[in-house]
Coordinates of C-alpha atoms in Angstrom, one line a residue:
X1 CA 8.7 10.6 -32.2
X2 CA 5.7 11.6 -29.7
X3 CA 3.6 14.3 -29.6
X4 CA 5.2 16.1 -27.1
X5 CA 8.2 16.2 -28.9
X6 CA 6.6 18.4 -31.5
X7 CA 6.2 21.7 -31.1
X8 CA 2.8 22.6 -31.3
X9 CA 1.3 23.9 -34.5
X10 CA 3.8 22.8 -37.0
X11 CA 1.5 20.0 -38.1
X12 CA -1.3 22.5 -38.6
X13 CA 0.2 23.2 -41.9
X14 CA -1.6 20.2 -43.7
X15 CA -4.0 21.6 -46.1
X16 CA -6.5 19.4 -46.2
X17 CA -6.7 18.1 -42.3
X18 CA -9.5 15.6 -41.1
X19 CA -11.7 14.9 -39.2
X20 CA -10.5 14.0 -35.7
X21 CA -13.8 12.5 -34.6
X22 CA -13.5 10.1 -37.3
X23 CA -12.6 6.2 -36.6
X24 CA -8.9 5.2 -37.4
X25 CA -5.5 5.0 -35.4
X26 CA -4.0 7.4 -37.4
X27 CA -2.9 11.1 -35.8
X28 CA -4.6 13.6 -36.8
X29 CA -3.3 17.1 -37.9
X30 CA -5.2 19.1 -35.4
X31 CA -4.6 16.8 -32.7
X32 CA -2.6 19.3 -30.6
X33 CA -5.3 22.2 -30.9
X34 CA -8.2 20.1 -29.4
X35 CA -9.2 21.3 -26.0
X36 CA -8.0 18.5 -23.3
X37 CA -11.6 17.6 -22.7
X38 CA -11.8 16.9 -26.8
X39 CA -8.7 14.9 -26.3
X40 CA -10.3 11.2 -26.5
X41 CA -6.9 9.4 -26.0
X42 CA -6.3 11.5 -22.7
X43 CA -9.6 11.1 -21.6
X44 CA -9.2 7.2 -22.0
X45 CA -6.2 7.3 -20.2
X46 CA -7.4 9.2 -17.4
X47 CA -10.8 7.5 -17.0
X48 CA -9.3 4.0 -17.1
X49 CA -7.0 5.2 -14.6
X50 CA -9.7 6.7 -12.6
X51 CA -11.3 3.4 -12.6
X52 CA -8.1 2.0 -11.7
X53 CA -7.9 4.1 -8.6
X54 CA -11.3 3.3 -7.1
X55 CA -10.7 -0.2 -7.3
X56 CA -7.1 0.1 -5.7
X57 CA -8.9 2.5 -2.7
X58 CA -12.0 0.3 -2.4
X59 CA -9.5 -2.8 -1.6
X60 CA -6.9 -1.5 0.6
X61 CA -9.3 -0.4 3.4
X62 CA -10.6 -4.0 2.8
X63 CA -7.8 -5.5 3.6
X64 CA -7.0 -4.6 7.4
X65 CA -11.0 -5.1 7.9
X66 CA -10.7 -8.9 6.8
X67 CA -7.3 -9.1 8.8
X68 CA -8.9 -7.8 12.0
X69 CA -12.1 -9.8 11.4
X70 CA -10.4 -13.5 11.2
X71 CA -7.4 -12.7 13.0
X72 CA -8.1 -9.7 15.6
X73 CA -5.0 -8.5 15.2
X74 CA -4.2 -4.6 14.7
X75 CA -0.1 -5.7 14.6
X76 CA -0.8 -7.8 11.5
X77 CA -3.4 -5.4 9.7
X78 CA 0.1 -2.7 10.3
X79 CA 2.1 -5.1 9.1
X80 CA 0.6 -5.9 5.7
X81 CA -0.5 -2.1 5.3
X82 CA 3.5 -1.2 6.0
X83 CA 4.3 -4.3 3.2
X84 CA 2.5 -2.7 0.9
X85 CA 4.0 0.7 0.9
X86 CA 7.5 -0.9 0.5
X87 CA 6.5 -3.0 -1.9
X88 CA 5.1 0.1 -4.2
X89 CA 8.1 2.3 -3.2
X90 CA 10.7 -0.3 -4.3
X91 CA 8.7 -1.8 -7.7
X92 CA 8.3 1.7 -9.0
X93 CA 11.8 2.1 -10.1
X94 CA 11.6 -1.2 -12.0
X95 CA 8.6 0.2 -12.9
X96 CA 9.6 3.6 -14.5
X97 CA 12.5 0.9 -16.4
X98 CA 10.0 -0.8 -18.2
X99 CA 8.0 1.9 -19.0
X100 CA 11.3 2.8 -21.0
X101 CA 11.4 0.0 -23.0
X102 CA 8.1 -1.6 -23.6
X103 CA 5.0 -0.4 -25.1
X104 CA 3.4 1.5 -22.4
X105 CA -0.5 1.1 -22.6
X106 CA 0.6 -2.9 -23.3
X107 CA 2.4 -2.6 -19.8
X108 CA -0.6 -1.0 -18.0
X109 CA -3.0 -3.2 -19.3
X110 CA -0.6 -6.3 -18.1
X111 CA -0.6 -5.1 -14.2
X112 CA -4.4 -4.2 -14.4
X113 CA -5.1 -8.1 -15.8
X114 CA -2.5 -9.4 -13.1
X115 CA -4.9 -7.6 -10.2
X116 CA -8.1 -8.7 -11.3
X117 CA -6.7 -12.5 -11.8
X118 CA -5.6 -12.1 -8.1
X119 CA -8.6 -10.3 -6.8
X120 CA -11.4 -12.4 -8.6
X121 CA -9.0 -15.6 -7.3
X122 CA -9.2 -13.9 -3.3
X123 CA -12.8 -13.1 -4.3
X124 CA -13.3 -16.7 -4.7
X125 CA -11.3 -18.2 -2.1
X126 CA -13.5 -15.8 1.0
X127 CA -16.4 -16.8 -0.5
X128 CA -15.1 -20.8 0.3
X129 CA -13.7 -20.0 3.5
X130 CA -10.0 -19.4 3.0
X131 CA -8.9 -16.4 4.2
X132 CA -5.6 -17.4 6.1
X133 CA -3.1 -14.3 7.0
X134 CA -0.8 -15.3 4.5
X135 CA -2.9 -15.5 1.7
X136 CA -4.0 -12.3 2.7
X137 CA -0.4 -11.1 2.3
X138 CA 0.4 -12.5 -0.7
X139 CA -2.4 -10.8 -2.5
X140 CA -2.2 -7.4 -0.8
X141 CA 1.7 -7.4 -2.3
X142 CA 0.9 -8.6 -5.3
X143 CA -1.2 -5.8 -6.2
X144 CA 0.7 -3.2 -4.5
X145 CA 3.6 -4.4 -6.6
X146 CA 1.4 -4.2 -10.0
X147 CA 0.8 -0.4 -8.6
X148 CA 3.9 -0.2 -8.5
X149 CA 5.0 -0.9 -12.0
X150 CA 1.6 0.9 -13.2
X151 CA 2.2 4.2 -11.6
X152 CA 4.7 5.5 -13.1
X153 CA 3.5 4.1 -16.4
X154 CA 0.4 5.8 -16.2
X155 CA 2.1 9.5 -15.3
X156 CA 4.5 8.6 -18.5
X157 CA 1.8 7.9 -20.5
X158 CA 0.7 11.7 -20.5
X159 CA 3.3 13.2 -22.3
X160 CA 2.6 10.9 -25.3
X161 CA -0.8 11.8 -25.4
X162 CA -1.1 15.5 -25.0
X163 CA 0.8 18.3 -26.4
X164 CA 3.1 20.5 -24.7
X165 CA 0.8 23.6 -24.2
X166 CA -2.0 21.3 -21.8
X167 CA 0.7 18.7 -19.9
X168 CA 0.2 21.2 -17.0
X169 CA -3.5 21.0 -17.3
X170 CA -3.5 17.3 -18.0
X171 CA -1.2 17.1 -14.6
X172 CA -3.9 19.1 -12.5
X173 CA -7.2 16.8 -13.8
X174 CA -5.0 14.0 -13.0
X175 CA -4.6 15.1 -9.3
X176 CA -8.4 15.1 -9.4
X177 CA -9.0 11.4 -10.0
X178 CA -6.4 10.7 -6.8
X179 CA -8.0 12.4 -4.6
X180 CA -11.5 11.5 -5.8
X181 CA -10.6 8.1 -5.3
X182 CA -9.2 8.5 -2.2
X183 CA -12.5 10.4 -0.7
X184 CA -14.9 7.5 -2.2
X185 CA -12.8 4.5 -2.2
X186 CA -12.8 3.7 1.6
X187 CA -17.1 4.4 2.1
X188 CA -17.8 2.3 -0.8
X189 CA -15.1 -0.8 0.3
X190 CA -16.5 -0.1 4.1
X191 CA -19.9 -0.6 2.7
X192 CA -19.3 -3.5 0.6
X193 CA -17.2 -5.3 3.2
X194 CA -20.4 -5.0 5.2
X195 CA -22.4 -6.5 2.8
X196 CA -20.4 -9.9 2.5
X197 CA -16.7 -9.9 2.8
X198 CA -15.6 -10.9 -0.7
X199 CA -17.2 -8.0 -2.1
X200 CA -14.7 -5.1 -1.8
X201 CA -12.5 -7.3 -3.5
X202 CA -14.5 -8.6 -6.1
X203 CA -15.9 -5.1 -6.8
X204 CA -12.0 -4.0 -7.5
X205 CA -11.3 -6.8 -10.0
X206 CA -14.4 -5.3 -11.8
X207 CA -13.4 -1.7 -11.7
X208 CA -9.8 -2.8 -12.7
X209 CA -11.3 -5.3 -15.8
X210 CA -13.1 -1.7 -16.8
X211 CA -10.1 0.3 -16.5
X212 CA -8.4 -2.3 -19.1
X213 CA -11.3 -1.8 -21.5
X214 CA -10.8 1.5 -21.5
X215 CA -7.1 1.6 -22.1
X216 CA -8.4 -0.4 -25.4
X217 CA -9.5 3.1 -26.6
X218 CA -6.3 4.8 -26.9
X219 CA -5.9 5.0 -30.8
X220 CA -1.8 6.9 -30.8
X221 CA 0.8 4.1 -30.7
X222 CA 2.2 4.5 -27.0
X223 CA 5.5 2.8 -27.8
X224 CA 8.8 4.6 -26.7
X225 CA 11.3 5.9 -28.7
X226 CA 14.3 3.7 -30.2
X227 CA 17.3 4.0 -28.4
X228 CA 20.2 5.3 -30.2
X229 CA 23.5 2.6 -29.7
X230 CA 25.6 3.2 -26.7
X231 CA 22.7 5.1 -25.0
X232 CA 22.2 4.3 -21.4
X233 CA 18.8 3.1 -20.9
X234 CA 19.6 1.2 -17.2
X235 CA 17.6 2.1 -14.2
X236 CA 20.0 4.4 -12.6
X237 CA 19.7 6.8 -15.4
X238 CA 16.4 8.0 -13.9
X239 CA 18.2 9.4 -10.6
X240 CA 21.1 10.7 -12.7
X241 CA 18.8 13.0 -14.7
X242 CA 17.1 14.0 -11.5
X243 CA 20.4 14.7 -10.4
X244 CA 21.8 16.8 -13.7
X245 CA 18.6 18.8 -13.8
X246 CA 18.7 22.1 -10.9
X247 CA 15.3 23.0 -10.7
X248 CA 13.7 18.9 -10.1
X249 CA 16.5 18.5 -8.0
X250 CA 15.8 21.5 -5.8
X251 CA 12.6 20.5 -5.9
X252 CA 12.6 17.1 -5.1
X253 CA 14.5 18.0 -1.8
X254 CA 11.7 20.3 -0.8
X255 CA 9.4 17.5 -1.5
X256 CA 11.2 14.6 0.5
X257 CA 11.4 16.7 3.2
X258 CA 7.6 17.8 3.2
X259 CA 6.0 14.3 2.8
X260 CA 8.8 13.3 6.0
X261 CA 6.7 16.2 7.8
X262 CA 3.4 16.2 6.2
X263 CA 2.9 12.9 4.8
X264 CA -1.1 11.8 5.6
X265 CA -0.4 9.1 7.7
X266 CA 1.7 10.8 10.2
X267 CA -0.4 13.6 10.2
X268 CA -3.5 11.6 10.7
X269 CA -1.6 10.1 13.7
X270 CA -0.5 13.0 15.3
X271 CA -4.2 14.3 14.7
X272 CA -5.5 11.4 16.6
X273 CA -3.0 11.3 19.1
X274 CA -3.8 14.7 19.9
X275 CA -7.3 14.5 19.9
X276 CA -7.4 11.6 22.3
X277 CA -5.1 13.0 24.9
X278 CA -7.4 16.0 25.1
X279 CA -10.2 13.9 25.8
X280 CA -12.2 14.2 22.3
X281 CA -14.6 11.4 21.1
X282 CA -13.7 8.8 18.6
X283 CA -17.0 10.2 16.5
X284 CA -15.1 13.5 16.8
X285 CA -12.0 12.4 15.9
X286 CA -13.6 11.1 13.0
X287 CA -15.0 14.7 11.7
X288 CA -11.5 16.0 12.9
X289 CA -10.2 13.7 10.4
X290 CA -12.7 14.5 7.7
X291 CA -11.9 18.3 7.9
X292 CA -8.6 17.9 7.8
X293 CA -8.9 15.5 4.3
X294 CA -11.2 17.7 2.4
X295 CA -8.3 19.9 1.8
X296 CA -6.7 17.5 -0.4
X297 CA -10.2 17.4 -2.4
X298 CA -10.5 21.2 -2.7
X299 CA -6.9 21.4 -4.2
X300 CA -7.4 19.1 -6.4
X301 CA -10.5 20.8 -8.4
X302 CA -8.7 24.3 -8.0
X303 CA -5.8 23.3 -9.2
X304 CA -6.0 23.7 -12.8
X305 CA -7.7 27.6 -12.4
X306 CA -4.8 28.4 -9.7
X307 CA -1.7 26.9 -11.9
X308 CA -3.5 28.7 -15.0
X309 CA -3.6 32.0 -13.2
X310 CA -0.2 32.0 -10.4
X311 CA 3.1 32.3 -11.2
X312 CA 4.9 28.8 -10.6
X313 CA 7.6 30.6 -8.5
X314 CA 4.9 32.0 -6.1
X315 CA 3.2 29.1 -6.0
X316 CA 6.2 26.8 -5.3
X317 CA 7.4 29.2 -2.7
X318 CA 4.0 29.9 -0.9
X319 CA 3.0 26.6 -0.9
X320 CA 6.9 25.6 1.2
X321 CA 6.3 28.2 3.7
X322 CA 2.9 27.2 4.2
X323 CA 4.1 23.9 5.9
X324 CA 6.5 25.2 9.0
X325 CA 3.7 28.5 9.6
X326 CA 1.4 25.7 10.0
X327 CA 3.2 23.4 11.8
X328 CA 4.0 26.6 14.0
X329 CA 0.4 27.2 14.3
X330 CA -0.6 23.3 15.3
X331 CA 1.8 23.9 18.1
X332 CA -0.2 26.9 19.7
X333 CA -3.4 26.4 18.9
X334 CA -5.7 24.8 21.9
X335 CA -8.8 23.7 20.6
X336 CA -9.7 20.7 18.1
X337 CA -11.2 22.0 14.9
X338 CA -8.3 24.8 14.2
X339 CA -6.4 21.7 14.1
X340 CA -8.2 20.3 11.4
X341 CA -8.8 23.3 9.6
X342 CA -5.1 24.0 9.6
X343 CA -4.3 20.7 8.8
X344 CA -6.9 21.1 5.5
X345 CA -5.1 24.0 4.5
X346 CA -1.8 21.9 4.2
X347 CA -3.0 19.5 2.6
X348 CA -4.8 21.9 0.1
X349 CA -1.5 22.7 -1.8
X350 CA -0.9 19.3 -2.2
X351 CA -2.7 19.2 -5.6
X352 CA -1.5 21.6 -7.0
X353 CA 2.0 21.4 -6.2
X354 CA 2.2 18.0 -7.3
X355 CA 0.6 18.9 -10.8
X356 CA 2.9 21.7 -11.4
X357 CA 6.1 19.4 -10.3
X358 CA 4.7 16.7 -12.9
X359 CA 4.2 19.1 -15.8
X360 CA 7.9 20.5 -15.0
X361 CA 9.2 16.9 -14.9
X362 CA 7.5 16.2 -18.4
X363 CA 8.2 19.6 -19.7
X364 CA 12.1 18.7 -18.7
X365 CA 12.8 15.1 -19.3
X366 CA 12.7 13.5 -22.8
X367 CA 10.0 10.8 -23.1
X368 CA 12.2 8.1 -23.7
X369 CA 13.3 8.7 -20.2
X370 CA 10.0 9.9 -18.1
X371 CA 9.6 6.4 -17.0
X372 CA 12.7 5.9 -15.2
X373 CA 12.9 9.2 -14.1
X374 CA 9.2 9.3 -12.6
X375 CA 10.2 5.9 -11.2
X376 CA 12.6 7.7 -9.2
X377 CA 10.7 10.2 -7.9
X378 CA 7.8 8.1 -6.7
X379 CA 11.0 5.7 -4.8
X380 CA 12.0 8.9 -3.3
X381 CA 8.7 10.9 -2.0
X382 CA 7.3 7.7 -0.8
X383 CA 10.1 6.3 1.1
X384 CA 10.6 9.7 3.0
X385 CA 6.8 8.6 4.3
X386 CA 7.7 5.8 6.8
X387 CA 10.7 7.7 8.4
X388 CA 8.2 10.9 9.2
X389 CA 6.1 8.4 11.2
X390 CA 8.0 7.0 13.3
X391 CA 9.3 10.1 14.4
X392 CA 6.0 11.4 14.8
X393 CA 5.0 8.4 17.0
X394 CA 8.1 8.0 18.5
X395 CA 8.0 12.0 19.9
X396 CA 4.7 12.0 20.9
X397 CA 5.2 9.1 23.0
X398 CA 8.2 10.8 24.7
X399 CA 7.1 14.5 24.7
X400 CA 3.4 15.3 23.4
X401 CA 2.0 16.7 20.5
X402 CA 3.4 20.2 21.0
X403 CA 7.0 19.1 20.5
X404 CA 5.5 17.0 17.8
X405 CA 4.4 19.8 16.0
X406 CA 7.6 21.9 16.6
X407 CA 9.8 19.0 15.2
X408 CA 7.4 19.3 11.7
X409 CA 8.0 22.9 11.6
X410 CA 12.0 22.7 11.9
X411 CA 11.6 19.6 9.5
X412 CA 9.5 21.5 6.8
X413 CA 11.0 24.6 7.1
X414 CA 14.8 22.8 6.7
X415 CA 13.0 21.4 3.4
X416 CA 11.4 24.8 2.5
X417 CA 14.8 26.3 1.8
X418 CA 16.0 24.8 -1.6
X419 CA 12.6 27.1 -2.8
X420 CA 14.6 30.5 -2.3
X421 CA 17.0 29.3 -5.0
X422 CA 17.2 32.1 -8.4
X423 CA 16.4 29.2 -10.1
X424 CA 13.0 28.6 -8.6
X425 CA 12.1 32.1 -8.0
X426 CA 12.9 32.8 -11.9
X427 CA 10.6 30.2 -13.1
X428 CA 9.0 29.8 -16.4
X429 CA 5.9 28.2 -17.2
X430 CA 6.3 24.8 -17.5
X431 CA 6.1 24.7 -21.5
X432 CA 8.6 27.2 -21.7
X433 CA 10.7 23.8 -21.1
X434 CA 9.7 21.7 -23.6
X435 CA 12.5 21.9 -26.1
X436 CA 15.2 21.1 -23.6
X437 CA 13.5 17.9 -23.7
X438 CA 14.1 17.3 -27.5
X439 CA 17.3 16.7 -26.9
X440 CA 17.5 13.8 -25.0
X441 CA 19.2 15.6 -22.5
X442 CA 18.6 18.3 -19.6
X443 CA 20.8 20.8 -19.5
X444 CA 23.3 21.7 -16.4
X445 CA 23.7 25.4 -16.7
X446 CA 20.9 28.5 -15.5
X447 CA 18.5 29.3 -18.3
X448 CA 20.5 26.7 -20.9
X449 CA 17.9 24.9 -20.3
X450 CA 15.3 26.7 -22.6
X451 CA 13.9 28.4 -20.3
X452 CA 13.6 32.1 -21.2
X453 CA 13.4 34.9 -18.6
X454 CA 9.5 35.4 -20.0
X455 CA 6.9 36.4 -17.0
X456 CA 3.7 33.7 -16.6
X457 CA 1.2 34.1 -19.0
X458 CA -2.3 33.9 -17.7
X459 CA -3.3 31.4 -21.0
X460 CA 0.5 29.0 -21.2
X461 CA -1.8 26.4 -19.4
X462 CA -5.1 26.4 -21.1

């Protein structure tokens, strides 16, 4: 059994408990007390994951710079960067299927090996000379797939390590490293790419040799449970569950439907498109852009305080009516820097959103099945992404940005509606979850779920 399937405190009861700072693979009593920051295996986790990340950020805007460099071609550098997002879409519901069934540190540690075999190898291969289009290809989906198969790994991998009471504060720090990443990634493969070519590249196959080290620090066993006979452990369980369980079901609508309207590509675009036909810069653009992406950033370091001290209900509802008043607002607004401001406000709730969502998923979903099912939910937010695109750049073209922005406000407020639900406006903390998840089996009635009609508590999160 993991952690997270016992309740905290019962092990407590150990009269003589030791020292958890002490060497040894062993759990300790007390393990589930610790503050997260106390919690080394966590930690590991996150920091190899946050190394991870970097790597991953500091090589993708390498990519389209090499392509565009030896080839001069914007189609192609669209073309791979549009590979890769299929590629991670589809792999992550093999993905969340292995993490099921193998050992899941073993598993991460595999895909972070496989990218910095193939990144040291590209490394190696500019440095000759040989940086053919279809090389370049070949290694850009290879290590989208391995992120693929790693993502929802790592995100499974939390609810083994922590205990109940801190998965939704272990969610939030996570949500810090992505969006961390994300801000220093790009600079730092801009500026190596400047440098000499191979560097970006080589510098990932470093960060991602660091973030398997660390993984080698995890002490708790991070193997999944055995399967009882006749149980189904096949791919499609993942979307089933998703399917049985009311409240990630209404809320995976709502978040489809966002990322088809919001997603940071489209928005970007529709940012750009706007600020060109109105006659701004490209250096202005730029800052446009920059205001608009800091709001990611701020929600991810107040996302732990806000979960800790808003209802989830509030926040899930506030944070779905904040995209079509938005969108609303984009429409009307004439000059440049409301829009980014606007923009940064979206984006803000990101964070914490997706933090809360993750904790309920882990709160909900037994651990022998978070693979599969977060497998499933990665497939469907990301593949949601493309579609919002083209319709962006396909209206604008047509009709400008102001219909552009109407169409996001019908689209997000269509999704907002699963929010109004009595199930998510009756919402318990996360934790309040947890034993639903013992069972190996989310319930399909109102509060059979475990779920008592108790108000937040200012402290469930801490």
């Amino acid at each position: 059994m993991t952690v997270s399937q016992t309740p905290p405190g019962t092990e407590s009861e150990d009269p003589a408990p030791q020292d958890t700072d002490a060497g040894g693979g062993t759990d300790k009593p007390e393990d589930a007390e610790k503050p997260l920051l106390r919690n080394r295996d966590f930690q590991a986790l996150w920091t190899s994951e946050a190394f991870a990340a970097l790597a991953k950020e500091t090589a993708e805007v390498a990519y389209p710079l090499l392509i565009l460099t030896t080839t001069g071609s914007a189609f192609y550098a669209g073309a791979v960067g549009s590979a890769q997002l299929i590629t991670t879409s589809l792999l992550s519901i093999p993905g969340g299927t292995l993490a099921d069934r193998m050992d899941r540190r073993l598993l991460m540690i595999i895909c972070n090996l496989v990218r910095v075999a193939l990144l040291g190898l590209f490394s190696v291969l500019i440095f000759a000379g040989q940086t053919q289009p279809a090389l370049v290809f070949a290694i850009a989906v290879g290590s989208a797939a391995c992120l693929g198969i790693s993502n929802p790994t790592g995100l499974a991998a939390i609810k083994q390590l922590v205990p109940p009471s801190q998965l939704t504060q272990a969610t939030a720090q996570n949500q810090i490293r992505y969006f961390a990443a994300t801000m220093g990634g790009p600079p730092a493969g801009g500026l190596l790419f400047g440098v000499a070519r191979a560097f970006p590249f080589l510098s990932s196959a470093i960060g991602f040799l660091v973030s398997t080290v660390l993984l080698l620090f995890i002490r708790k066993p991070m193997k999944v449970e055995q399967f009882t006979p006749g149980e189904k452990r096949n791919t499609a369980e993942g979307f089933r569950i998703l399917a049985r369980q009311p409240v990630l079901r209404l809320l995976i609508v709502w978040i489809m439907g966002s990322n088809m309207a919001f997603t940071h590509s489209g928005v970007f675009l529709a940012l750009i498109a706007t600020a060109e036909s109105r006659g701004a810069s490209s250096g202005f653009t730029g800052v446009l852009l920059s205001i608009a992406g800091l709001g990611g950033l701020a929600g991810s370091l107040i996302a732990g305080p806000v979960i800790k001290k808003v209802a989830p209900a509030k926040l899930f509802l506030a944070a779905a009516w904040i995209g079509p008043v938005a969108a609303v607002l984009l429409a009307n607004v004439s000059g440049l820097v409301p829009l980014g401001i606007i923009v940064a406000c979206v984006f803000l709730r990101g964070p914490i959103t997706s933090a809360l969502f993750l904790a309920y998923l882990a709160a909900m979903v037994p651990d022998k099945a978070q693979g599969r099912v977060l497998g499933a939910v990665m497939f469907m937010s990301m593949i949601a992404a493309p579609a919002g695109v083209f319709i962006i750049g396909t209206v604008f073209d047509q009709a400008g940005p102001v219909w552009v922005f109407t169409i996001m406000a019908v689209i997000s407020g269509l999704a907002a509606l699963p929010t109004l639900s009595p199930r998510i406006r009756g919402l318990a903390p996360p934790e309040a979850y947890t034993d639903t998840a013992t069972t190996g089996a989310p319930a399909e009635g109102g509060r059979s779920q475990g779920a008592p009609a108790a108000p937040h508590k200012e402290g469930d999160s801490s």
